């Protein structure tokens, strides 16, 4: 890491107000203790119970738990039959593994622009990227706001390709009456500690197809159909029982975590709505935004505004530097001017559910002060 900003982000852990702070308490401790005492630490009843509860919450018939979101994505791509020679259209404004999990199965990510209001995939641009080799389109629900799923579903139907969801950031989000995770052929979620609910590490694939769910379970567990009978190439991508037990408790808290964040978003909009030169996150009609991220668009002096936050001990970050600009993709990087423009202005500030009223106030004050100084 060469520049000063990255150094600070990489090495500082002394922020007074951190970007993420999991809502973990006594119930989770108790749940882990029960698992440890039971002696069943993997492949057990907690994983099954977490899967059933998660599927129920998101309205899918099945959910399959994984060690983390990135392998859940890889497994989802594999059961979707995506492999060498296939292209999948993904927004560039996402975490890198939406695309690198495609590389892991030998497929090619084709990067699409995002919409300026939601930072979600631009359906018109995605349509232009469809070729004979396109196998699927990936909807990423940026920061917890659903992408335009009805339009993406029509596009997928018209082009005879699959719709998949990277709902890593969007547990409990919905569009109209329907939760994310069940709009397409499959959906994926992550439980890393920055997400609204966490299991430390963890992932889930949601799907409405029990045969495909069984395939996912085979992939997860060495392709093993019975003890030491390996019918196909598999992996060890299992979630531990400790993770699943935490997940079950976290899932019960999801609604209140999201409600709290939505109240805080309303408070921020009220407090800062009049502030010029900065755009607050906007919830689009019919969407239920779960605010995993609170991403501002700062018209001028974004880096100065970010450093102002960091100097005050408030963690702030660019979520995400576009994937197509990563060195990994330098030999095939398309030109995505709108995504690059958005990336030069965006800034995410702390918005976890444990923020106190004083901390929220301080974040708002700090933003006002920084905008006055730099924008
Ligand atoms: C967090 C995240 C992932 C990866 O999940 P891990 O559990 O960290 O592997 C994938 N896609 C998006 C959009 C994410 O935010």
CSV table of C-alpha atoms and ligand atoms in Angstrom, one decimal:
chain,number,residue,atom,x,y,z
A,1,UNK,CA,0.0,0.0,0.0
A,2,UNK,CA,1.6,3.1,-1.2
A,3,UNK,CA,-0.5,6.1,-0.5
A,4,UNK,CA,-1.2,7.7,2.8
A,5,UNK,CA,-4.9,7.2,2.8
A,6,UNK,CA,-4.7,3.4,2.3
A,7,UNK,CA,-2.0,3.2,5.0
A,8,UNK,CA,-4.3,4.8,7.4
A,9,UNK,CA,-7.2,2.6,6.4
A,10,UNK,CA,-5.0,-0.5,6.6
A,11,UNK,CA,-3.4,0.1,9.9
A,12,UNK,CA,-5.7,2.2,12.0
A,13,UNK,CA,-8.0,0.4,14.4
A,14,UNK,CA,-8.4,3.2,16.9
A,15,UNK,CA,-11.4,4.9,15.4
A,16,UNK,CA,-13.8,6.3,18.0
A,17,UNK,CA,-16.7,5.6,15.6
A,18,UNK,CA,-16.2,2.6,13.5
A,19,UNK,CA,-17.9,1.8,10.2
A,20,UNK,CA,-19.1,-1.5,11.4
A,21,UNK,CA,-20.0,-2.7,14.9
A,22,UNK,CA,-21.8,-6.0,15.0
A,23,UNK,CA,-24.9,-6.2,17.2
A,24,UNK,CA,-23.7,-9.2,19.2
A,25,UNK,CA,-24.7,-9.9,22.8
A,26,UNK,CA,-25.4,-12.5,25.5
A,27,UNK,CA,-27.8,-14.5,23.3
A,28,UNK,CA,-25.0,-15.2,20.8
A,29,UNK,CA,-22.6,-16.2,23.6
A,30,UNK,CA,-25.2,-18.5,25.0
A,31,UNK,CA,-25.9,-20.1,21.6
A,32,UNK,CA,-22.2,-20.8,21.0
A,33,UNK,CA,-21.9,-22.3,24.4
A,34,UNK,CA,-24.8,-24.7,23.7
A,35,UNK,CA,-23.1,-25.8,20.5
A,36,UNK,CA,-19.7,-26.3,22.1
A,37,UNK,CA,-21.3,-28.4,24.9
A,38,UNK,CA,-23.2,-30.5,22.4
A,39,UNK,CA,-20.0,-31.6,20.8
A,40,UNK,CA,-21.5,-31.3,17.2
A,41,UNK,CA,-19.4,-28.6,15.7
A,42,UNK,CA,-20.1,-28.9,12.0
A,43,UNK,CA,-22.7,-30.5,9.7
A,44,UNK,CA,-25.3,-30.5,12.4
A,45,UNK,CA,-28.7,-29.3,13.5
A,46,UNK,CA,-27.8,-25.6,13.9
A,47,UNK,CA,-26.8,-25.3,10.3
A,48,UNK,CA,-30.1,-27.0,9.2
A,49,UNK,CA,-32.1,-24.7,11.5
A,50,UNK,CA,-30.4,-21.6,10.3
A,51,UNK,CA,-31.0,-22.6,6.6
A,52,UNK,CA,-34.7,-23.2,7.2
A,53,UNK,CA,-35.1,-20.0,9.1
A,54,UNK,CA,-33.2,-18.0,6.5
A,55,UNK,CA,-35.2,-19.4,3.6
A,56,UNK,CA,-38.4,-18.8,5.5
A,57,UNK,CA,-37.5,-15.2,6.1
A,58,UNK,CA,-36.6,-14.5,2.5
A,59,UNK,CA,-39.5,-16.5,1.1
A,60,UNK,CA,-37.5,-19.1,-0.8
A,61,UNK,CA,-38.1,-22.9,-0.5
A,62,UNK,CA,-34.4,-23.6,0.3
A,63,UNK,CA,-31.3,-22.0,1.7
A,64,UNK,CA,-27.8,-23.5,1.8
A,65,UNK,CA,-25.2,-22.2,4.3
A,66,UNK,CA,-21.6,-21.8,3.4
A,67,UNK,CA,-18.3,-20.9,5.1
A,68,UNK,CA,-18.4,-17.4,3.6
A,69,UNK,CA,-20.1,-15.3,1.0
A,70,UNK,CA,-17.4,-15.7,-1.6
A,71,UNK,CA,-17.6,-19.5,-1.8
A,72,UNK,CA,-21.4,-19.2,-1.7
A,73,UNK,CA,-21.1,-17.1,-4.9
A,74,UNK,CA,-18.8,-19.7,-6.4
A,75,UNK,CA,-21.2,-22.5,-5.5
A,76,UNK,CA,-24.1,-20.5,-6.9
A,77,UNK,CA,-22.3,-20.0,-10.2
A,78,UNK,CA,-21.4,-23.7,-10.4
A,79,UNK,CA,-25.0,-25.0,-9.9
A,80,UNK,CA,-26.1,-22.4,-12.4
A,81,UNK,CA,-23.9,-24.2,-14.8
A,82,UNK,CA,-21.6,-21.3,-15.4
A,83,UNK,CA,-18.2,-22.2,-16.6
A,84,UNK,CA,-15.4,-21.6,-19.2
A,85,UNK,CA,-16.6,-19.7,-22.2
A,86,UNK,CA,-19.5,-18.1,-20.4
A,87,UNK,CA,-20.0,-14.4,-19.8
A,88,UNK,CA,-21.8,-13.0,-16.8
A,89,UNK,CA,-22.8,-9.3,-16.7
A,90,UNK,CA,-22.0,-7.8,-13.3
A,91,UNK,CA,-22.0,-4.2,-12.1
A,92,UNK,CA,-18.5,-2.8,-11.5
A,93,UNK,CA,-19.6,-1.0,-8.4
A,94,UNK,CA,-19.4,-4.0,-6.1
A,95,UNK,CA,-17.1,-6.0,-3.9
A,96,UNK,CA,-14.5,-7.8,-5.9
A,97,UNK,CA,-15.7,-11.3,-5.3
A,98,UNK,CA,-18.9,-10.8,-7.3
A,99,UNK,CA,-16.5,-11.0,-10.2
A,100,UNK,CA,-13.6,-13.1,-8.9
A,101,UNK,CA,-15.9,-16.0,-8.0
A,102,UNK,CA,-16.7,-16.0,-11.7
A,103,UNK,CA,-13.0,-16.3,-12.5
A,104,UNK,CA,-12.9,-19.2,-10.0
A,105,UNK,CA,-15.3,-21.2,-12.2
A,106,UNK,CA,-13.5,-20.2,-15.4
A,107,UNK,CA,-16.1,-17.7,-16.6
A,108,UNK,CA,-15.7,-14.1,-17.7
A,109,UNK,CA,-17.2,-11.1,-15.9
A,110,UNK,CA,-18.5,-8.4,-18.2
A,111,UNK,CA,-18.7,-5.1,-16.3
A,112,UNK,CA,-21.8,-2.9,-16.5
A,113,UNK,CA,-22.4,0.7,-15.5
A,114,UNK,CA,-24.5,1.6,-12.5
A,115,UNK,CA,-27.3,4.1,-12.0
A,116,UNK,CA,-26.3,7.3,-10.2
A,117,UNK,CA,-29.2,7.3,-7.6
A,118,UNK,CA,-28.9,3.8,-6.3
A,119,UNK,CA,-25.4,2.6,-7.5
A,120,UNK,CA,-27.2,-0.5,-8.8
A,121,UNK,CA,-26.7,-2.0,-12.3
A,122,UNK,CA,-27.9,0.1,-15.2
A,123,UNK,CA,-30.4,-2.2,-17.0
A,124,UNK,CA,-30.1,-0.4,-20.3
A,125,UNK,CA,-26.3,-0.7,-20.3
A,126,UNK,CA,-26.5,-4.3,-19.2
A,127,UNK,CA,-28.8,-5.0,-22.2
A,128,UNK,CA,-26.2,-3.7,-24.6
A,129,UNK,CA,-23.6,-6.1,-23.2
A,130,UNK,CA,-25.6,-9.3,-23.9
A,131,UNK,CA,-23.8,-11.5,-26.4
A,132,UNK,CA,-24.2,-15.1,-27.6
A,133,UNK,CA,-21.9,-16.1,-24.7
A,134,UNK,CA,-23.9,-14.4,-22.0
A,135,UNK,CA,-25.2,-16.9,-19.5
A,136,UNK,CA,-26.5,-14.7,-16.6
A,137,UNK,CA,-26.8,-11.3,-15.2
A,138,UNK,CA,-25.9,-10.6,-11.6
A,139,UNK,CA,-28.0,-8.1,-9.6
A,140,UNK,CA,-26.0,-6.6,-6.7
A,141,UNK,CA,-28.1,-4.8,-4.2
A,142,UNK,CA,-25.7,-2.0,-3.4
A,143,UNK,CA,-25.5,-1.1,0.3
A,144,UNK,CA,-28.8,-2.8,1.0
A,145,UNK,CA,-31.1,-1.3,-1.7
A,146,UNK,CA,-32.6,-3.7,-4.2
A,147,UNK,CA,-31.6,-3.3,-7.8
A,148,UNK,CA,-34.4,-2.9,-10.4
A,149,UNK,CA,-35.4,-6.6,-10.2
A,150,UNK,CA,-38.5,-6.5,-12.3
A,151,UNK,CA,-36.6,-4.9,-15.2
A,152,UNK,CA,-33.7,-7.2,-14.8
A,153,UNK,CA,-36.1,-10.2,-14.8
A,154,UNK,CA,-37.7,-9.0,-18.0
A,155,UNK,CA,-34.3,-8.5,-19.6
A,156,UNK,CA,-33.2,-12.0,-18.5
A,157,UNK,CA,-36.4,-13.6,-19.8
A,158,UNK,CA,-36.2,-11.7,-23.2
A,159,UNK,CA,-32.5,-12.6,-23.7
A,160,UNK,CA,-33.0,-16.1,-22.4
A,161,UNK,CA,-30.3,-15.8,-19.7
A,162,UNK,CA,-30.4,-16.3,-16.0
A,163,UNK,CA,-30.9,-13.7,-13.3
A,164,UNK,CA,-28.8,-14.2,-10.2
A,165,UNK,CA,-28.7,-12.0,-7.1
A,166,UNK,CA,-25.7,-11.0,-5.0
A,167,UNK,CA,-27.7,-10.0,-2.0
A,168,UNK,CA,-24.6,-10.0,0.3
A,169,UNK,CA,-25.5,-6.6,1.6
A,170,UNK,CA,-29.3,-6.8,1.6
A,171,UNK,CA,-30.7,-9.3,4.2
A,172,UNK,CA,-34.3,-8.4,4.6
A,173,UNK,CA,-34.5,-5.9,1.8
A,174,UNK,CA,-37.5,-6.0,-0.5
A,175,UNK,CA,-39.0,-4.6,-3.6
A,176,UNK,CA,-42.8,-4.3,-3.6
A,177,UNK,CA,-44.0,-7.3,-1.6
A,178,UNK,CA,-41.1,-9.5,-2.4
A,179,UNK,CA,-37.9,-10.0,-0.5
A,180,UNK,CA,-34.6,-10.1,-2.3
A,181,UNK,CA,-33.0,-13.6,-2.8
A,182,UNK,CA,-35.8,-15.3,-4.7
A,183,UNK,CA,-36.2,-13.2,-7.8
A,184,UNK,CA,-34.0,-15.2,-10.1
A,185,UNK,CA,-32.4,-18.6,-10.4
A,186,UNK,CA,-30.6,-18.1,-7.1
A,187,UNK,CA,-29.4,-15.5,-4.6
A,188,UNK,CA,-26.4,-15.2,-2.3
A,189,UNK,CA,-25.9,-13.5,1.1
A,190,UNK,CA,-22.8,-12.8,3.3
A,191,UNK,CA,-22.4,-12.7,7.0
A,192,UNK,CA,-19.1,-11.0,7.3
A,193,UNK,CA,-18.9,-8.5,10.2
A,194,UNK,CA,-19.6,-5.4,8.1
A,195,UNK,CA,-23.0,-6.7,7.0
A,196,UNK,CA,-26.3,-6.0,8.9
A,197,UNK,CA,-26.2,-9.4,10.5
A,198,UNK,CA,-23.0,-11.5,11.0
A,199,UNK,CA,-21.7,-14.9,11.8
A,200,UNK,CA,-18.0,-13.7,11.8
A,201,UNK,CA,-17.6,-15.4,8.4
A,202,UNK,CA,-20.5,-17.0,6.6
A,203,UNK,CA,-22.6,-17.1,3.4
A,204,UNK,CA,-25.9,-18.5,2.2
A,205,UNK,CA,-27.5,-19.3,-1.2
A,206,UNK,CA,-31.2,-19.0,-1.4
A,207,UNK,CA,-33.0,-21.0,-4.2
A,208,UNK,CA,-36.4,-22.3,-5.1
A,209,UNK,CA,-35.3,-25.6,-6.4
A,210,UNK,CA,-34.7,-28.6,-4.1
A,211,UNK,CA,-32.6,-30.5,-6.6
A,212,UNK,CA,-30.3,-27.5,-7.0
A,213,UNK,CA,-30.2,-27.1,-3.2
A,214,UNK,CA,-29.0,-30.7,-2.9
A,215,UNK,CA,-26.3,-30.0,-5.5
A,216,UNK,CA,-25.2,-27.0,-3.5
A,217,UNK,CA,-25.0,-29.3,-0.4
A,218,UNK,CA,-22.9,-31.8,-2.3
A,219,UNK,CA,-20.5,-29.1,-3.5
A,220,UNK,CA,-20.2,-27.8,0.0
A,221,UNK,CA,-19.3,-31.2,1.5
A,222,UNK,CA,-16.7,-32.9,-0.8
A,223,UNK,CA,-19.4,-34.2,-3.2
A,224,UNK,CA,-20.2,-36.8,-0.5
A,225,UNK,CA,-23.5,-38.6,-0.8
A,226,UNK,CA,-22.9,-41.0,2.1
A,227,UNK,CA,-19.9,-41.6,4.4
A,228,UNK,CA,-16.8,-41.6,2.2
A,229,UNK,CA,-18.7,-42.0,-1.1
A,230,UNK,CA,-17.8,-39.0,-3.3
A,231,UNK,CA,-20.0,-38.9,-6.3
A,232,UNK,CA,-18.6,-35.7,-7.7
A,233,UNK,CA,-15.9,-33.0,-7.3
A,234,UNK,CA,-16.7,-31.1,-4.2
A,235,UNK,CA,-15.1,-28.8,-1.7
A,236,UNK,CA,-15.0,-28.1,2.0
A,237,UNK,CA,-17.2,-25.0,2.1
A,238,UNK,CA,-19.1,-25.8,5.3
A,239,UNK,CA,-20.4,-23.3,7.8
A,240,UNK,CA,-19.5,-24.4,11.4
A,241,UNK,CA,-22.3,-25.0,13.9
A,242,UNK,CA,-21.0,-22.1,16.0
A,243,UNK,CA,-21.5,-19.8,13.0
A,244,UNK,CA,-24.9,-21.2,12.3
A,245,UNK,CA,-25.9,-20.8,16.0
A,246,UNK,CA,-24.9,-17.1,15.9
A,247,UNK,CA,-26.7,-16.7,12.6
A,248,UNK,CA,-30.0,-18.0,14.1
A,249,UNK,CA,-29.9,-15.4,16.9
A,250,UNK,CA,-28.8,-12.7,14.5
A,251,UNK,CA,-31.7,-13.5,12.1
A,252,UNK,CA,-34.1,-12.8,15.0
A,253,UNK,CA,-32.6,-9.4,15.4
A,254,UNK,CA,-32.6,-8.5,11.7
A,255,UNK,CA,-35.9,-6.8,11.7
A,256,UNK,CA,-35.1,-4.5,14.7
A,257,UNK,CA,-31.6,-3.8,13.3
A,258,UNK,CA,-33.1,-2.7,10.0
A,259,UNK,CA,-35.9,-0.7,11.7
A,260,UNK,CA,-33.3,1.1,13.8
A,261,UNK,CA,-31.2,2.0,10.7
A,262,UNK,CA,-34.2,3.2,8.8
A,263,UNK,CA,-35.2,5.5,11.7
A,264,UNK,CA,-31.6,6.8,11.7
A,265,UNK,CA,-31.7,7.4,7.9
A,266,UNK,CA,-34.9,9.4,8.4
A,267,UNK,CA,-33.3,11.4,11.1
A,268,UNK,CA,-30.2,12.1,8.9
A,269,UNK,CA,-32.4,13.1,6.0
A,270,UNK,CA,-34.3,15.5,8.3
A,271,UNK,CA,-31.1,16.9,9.8
A,272,UNK,CA,-29.0,17.2,6.6
A,273,UNK,CA,-31.6,17.4,3.9
A,274,UNK,CA,-30.9,21.0,3.2
A,275,UNK,CA,-27.1,20.6,3.0
A,276,UNK,CA,-25.8,21.7,-0.5
A,277,UNK,CA,-23.0,19.9,-2.3
A,278,UNK,CA,-23.8,16.5,-0.9
A,279,UNK,CA,-26.4,14.0,-1.7
A,280,UNK,CA,-27.7,11.6,0.9
A,281,UNK,CA,-28.7,8.0,0.1
A,282,UNK,CA,-32.1,8.0,-1.5
A,283,UNK,CA,-34.7,5.2,-1.2
A,284,UNK,CA,-36.3,4.6,-4.5
A,285,UNK,CA,-40.1,4.0,-4.8
A,286,UNK,CA,-41.3,0.5,-3.8
A,287,UNK,CA,-37.8,-0.4,-2.3
A,288,UNK,CA,-37.2,-1.3,1.3
A,289,UNK,CA,-33.6,-0.1,1.8
A,290,UNK,CA,-31.8,-1.9,4.7
A,291,UNK,CA,-28.9,0.6,4.8
A,292,UNK,CA,-26.0,-1.8,5.2
A,293,UNK,CA,-24.1,1.2,3.9
A,294,UNK,CA,-24.8,4.9,4.2
A,295,UNK,CA,-23.1,6.3,1.1
A,296,UNK,CA,-22.9,10.0,0.4
A,297,UNK,CA,-22.2,11.6,-2.9
A,298,UNK,CA,-19.9,14.6,-2.2
A,299,UNK,CA,-19.8,17.0,-5.2
A,300,UNK,CA,-16.4,18.5,-4.5
A,301,UNK,CA,-13.4,17.7,-2.4
A,302,UNK,CA,-14.4,14.2,-1.5
A,303,UNK,CA,-10.9,13.1,-0.3
A,304,UNK,CA,-10.6,16.1,1.9
A,305,UNK,CA,-14.0,15.4,3.4
A,306,UNK,CA,-12.9,11.8,4.0
A,307,UNK,CA,-9.7,12.8,5.7
A,308,UNK,CA,-11.7,15.3,7.9
A,309,UNK,CA,-13.7,12.3,9.1
A,310,UNK,CA,-10.6,10.2,9.7
A,311,UNK,CA,-8.9,13.0,11.6
A,312,UNK,CA,-11.9,13.2,13.9
A,313,UNK,CA,-11.6,9.5,14.6
A,314,UNK,CA,-14.6,8.6,12.5
A,315,UNK,CA,-14.0,5.8,10.1
A,316,UNK,CA,-15.0,6.6,6.5
A,317,UNK,CA,-14.3,4.7,3.3
A,318,UNK,CA,-14.9,4.4,-0.4
A,319,UNK,CA,-17.2,1.5,-0.9
A,320,UNK,CA,-16.2,0.4,-3.5
A,321,UNK,CA,-13.3,1.3,-5.8
A,322,UNK,CA,-14.7,0.0,-9.1
A,323,UNK,CA,-13.9,-3.6,-9.8
A,324,UNK,CA,-13.0,-3.0,-13.4
A,325,UNK,CA,-10.2,-0.7,-12.3
A,326,UNK,CA,-8.5,-3.3,-10.1
A,327,UNK,CA,-5.0,-4.3,-11.3
A,328,UNK,CA,-6.4,-7.9,-11.6
A,329,UNK,CA,-8.6,-6.8,-14.5
A,330,UNK,CA,-6.2,-4.3,-16.1
A,331,UNK,CA,-5.8,-6.3,-19.3
A,332,UNK,CA,-9.5,-6.4,-20.0
A,333,UNK,CA,-10.8,-3.2,-18.3
A,334,UNK,CA,-13.7,-1.6,-20.2
A,335,UNK,CA,-14.3,2.1,-20.0
A,336,UNK,CA,-17.1,2.9,-17.6
A,337,UNK,CA,-17.1,6.7,-17.2
A,338,UNK,CA,-20.2,7.0,-15.1
A,339,UNK,CA,-19.1,4.4,-12.6
A,340,UNK,CA,-15.7,6.1,-12.4
A,341,UNK,CA,-17.3,9.5,-11.9
A,342,UNK,CA,-19.5,8.1,-9.1
A,343,UNK,CA,-16.5,6.4,-7.5
A,344,UNK,CA,-14.7,9.7,-7.3
A,345,UNK,CA,-17.5,11.3,-5.3
A,346,UNK,CA,-18.9,8.6,-3.1
A,347,UNK,CA,-18.1,8.3,0.6
A,348,UNK,CA,-19.5,5.8,3.2
A,349,UNK,CA,-19.7,6.9,6.8
A,350,UNK,CA,-20.6,4.8,9.9
A,351,UNK,CA,-24.2,3.6,10.0
A,352,UNK,CA,-24.3,0.5,12.2
A,353,UNK,CA,-27.3,-0.1,14.4
A,354,UNK,CA,-25.4,0.5,17.6
A,355,UNK,CA,-24.7,4.2,16.9
A,356,UNK,CA,-25.8,6.4,19.8
A,357,UNK,CA,-27.8,9.6,19.3
A,358,UNK,CA,-24.7,11.5,20.1
A,359,UNK,CA,-22.6,9.6,17.6
A,360,UNK,CA,-25.2,10.2,14.9
A,361,UNK,CA,-25.2,13.9,15.8
A,362,UNK,CA,-21.4,13.9,15.6
A,363,UNK,CA,-21.4,12.3,12.2
A,364,UNK,CA,-23.9,14.9,10.9
A,365,UNK,CA,-21.9,17.8,12.5
A,366,UNK,CA,-18.6,16.4,11.0
A,367,UNK,CA,-20.2,16.2,7.5
A,368,UNK,CA,-21.6,19.8,7.8
A,369,UNK,CA,-18.2,21.1,8.9
A,370,UNK,CA,-16.3,19.3,6.2
A,371,UNK,CA,-18.6,20.4,3.5
A,372,UNK,CA,-18.4,24.0,4.6
A,373,UNK,CA,-14.6,23.8,4.6
A,374,UNK,CA,-13.9,21.9,1.4
A,375,UNK,CA,-16.9,21.7,-0.9
B,1,LIG,C1,-19.4,-8.9,1.4
B,1,LIG,C2,-19.7,-9.1,0.0
B,1,LIG,C3,-19.4,-10.2,-0.7
B,1,LIG,C4,-18.5,-11.3,-0.2
B,1,LIG,O1,-18.8,-11.9,1.0
B,1,LIG,P1,-17.7,-12.5,2.0
B,1,LIG,O2,-18.6,-13.2,3.0
B,1,LIG,O3,-16.9,-11.4,2.5
B,1,LIG,O4,-16.9,-13.5,1.2
B,1,LIG,C5,-19.8,-10.4,-2.0
B,1,LIG,N1,-20.5,-9.4,-2.7
B,1,LIG,C6,-20.8,-8.3,-2.1
B,1,LIG,C7,-21.6,-7.3,-2.8
B,1,LIG,C8,-20.4,-8.1,-0.7
B,1,LIG,O5,-20.7,-6.9,-0.2
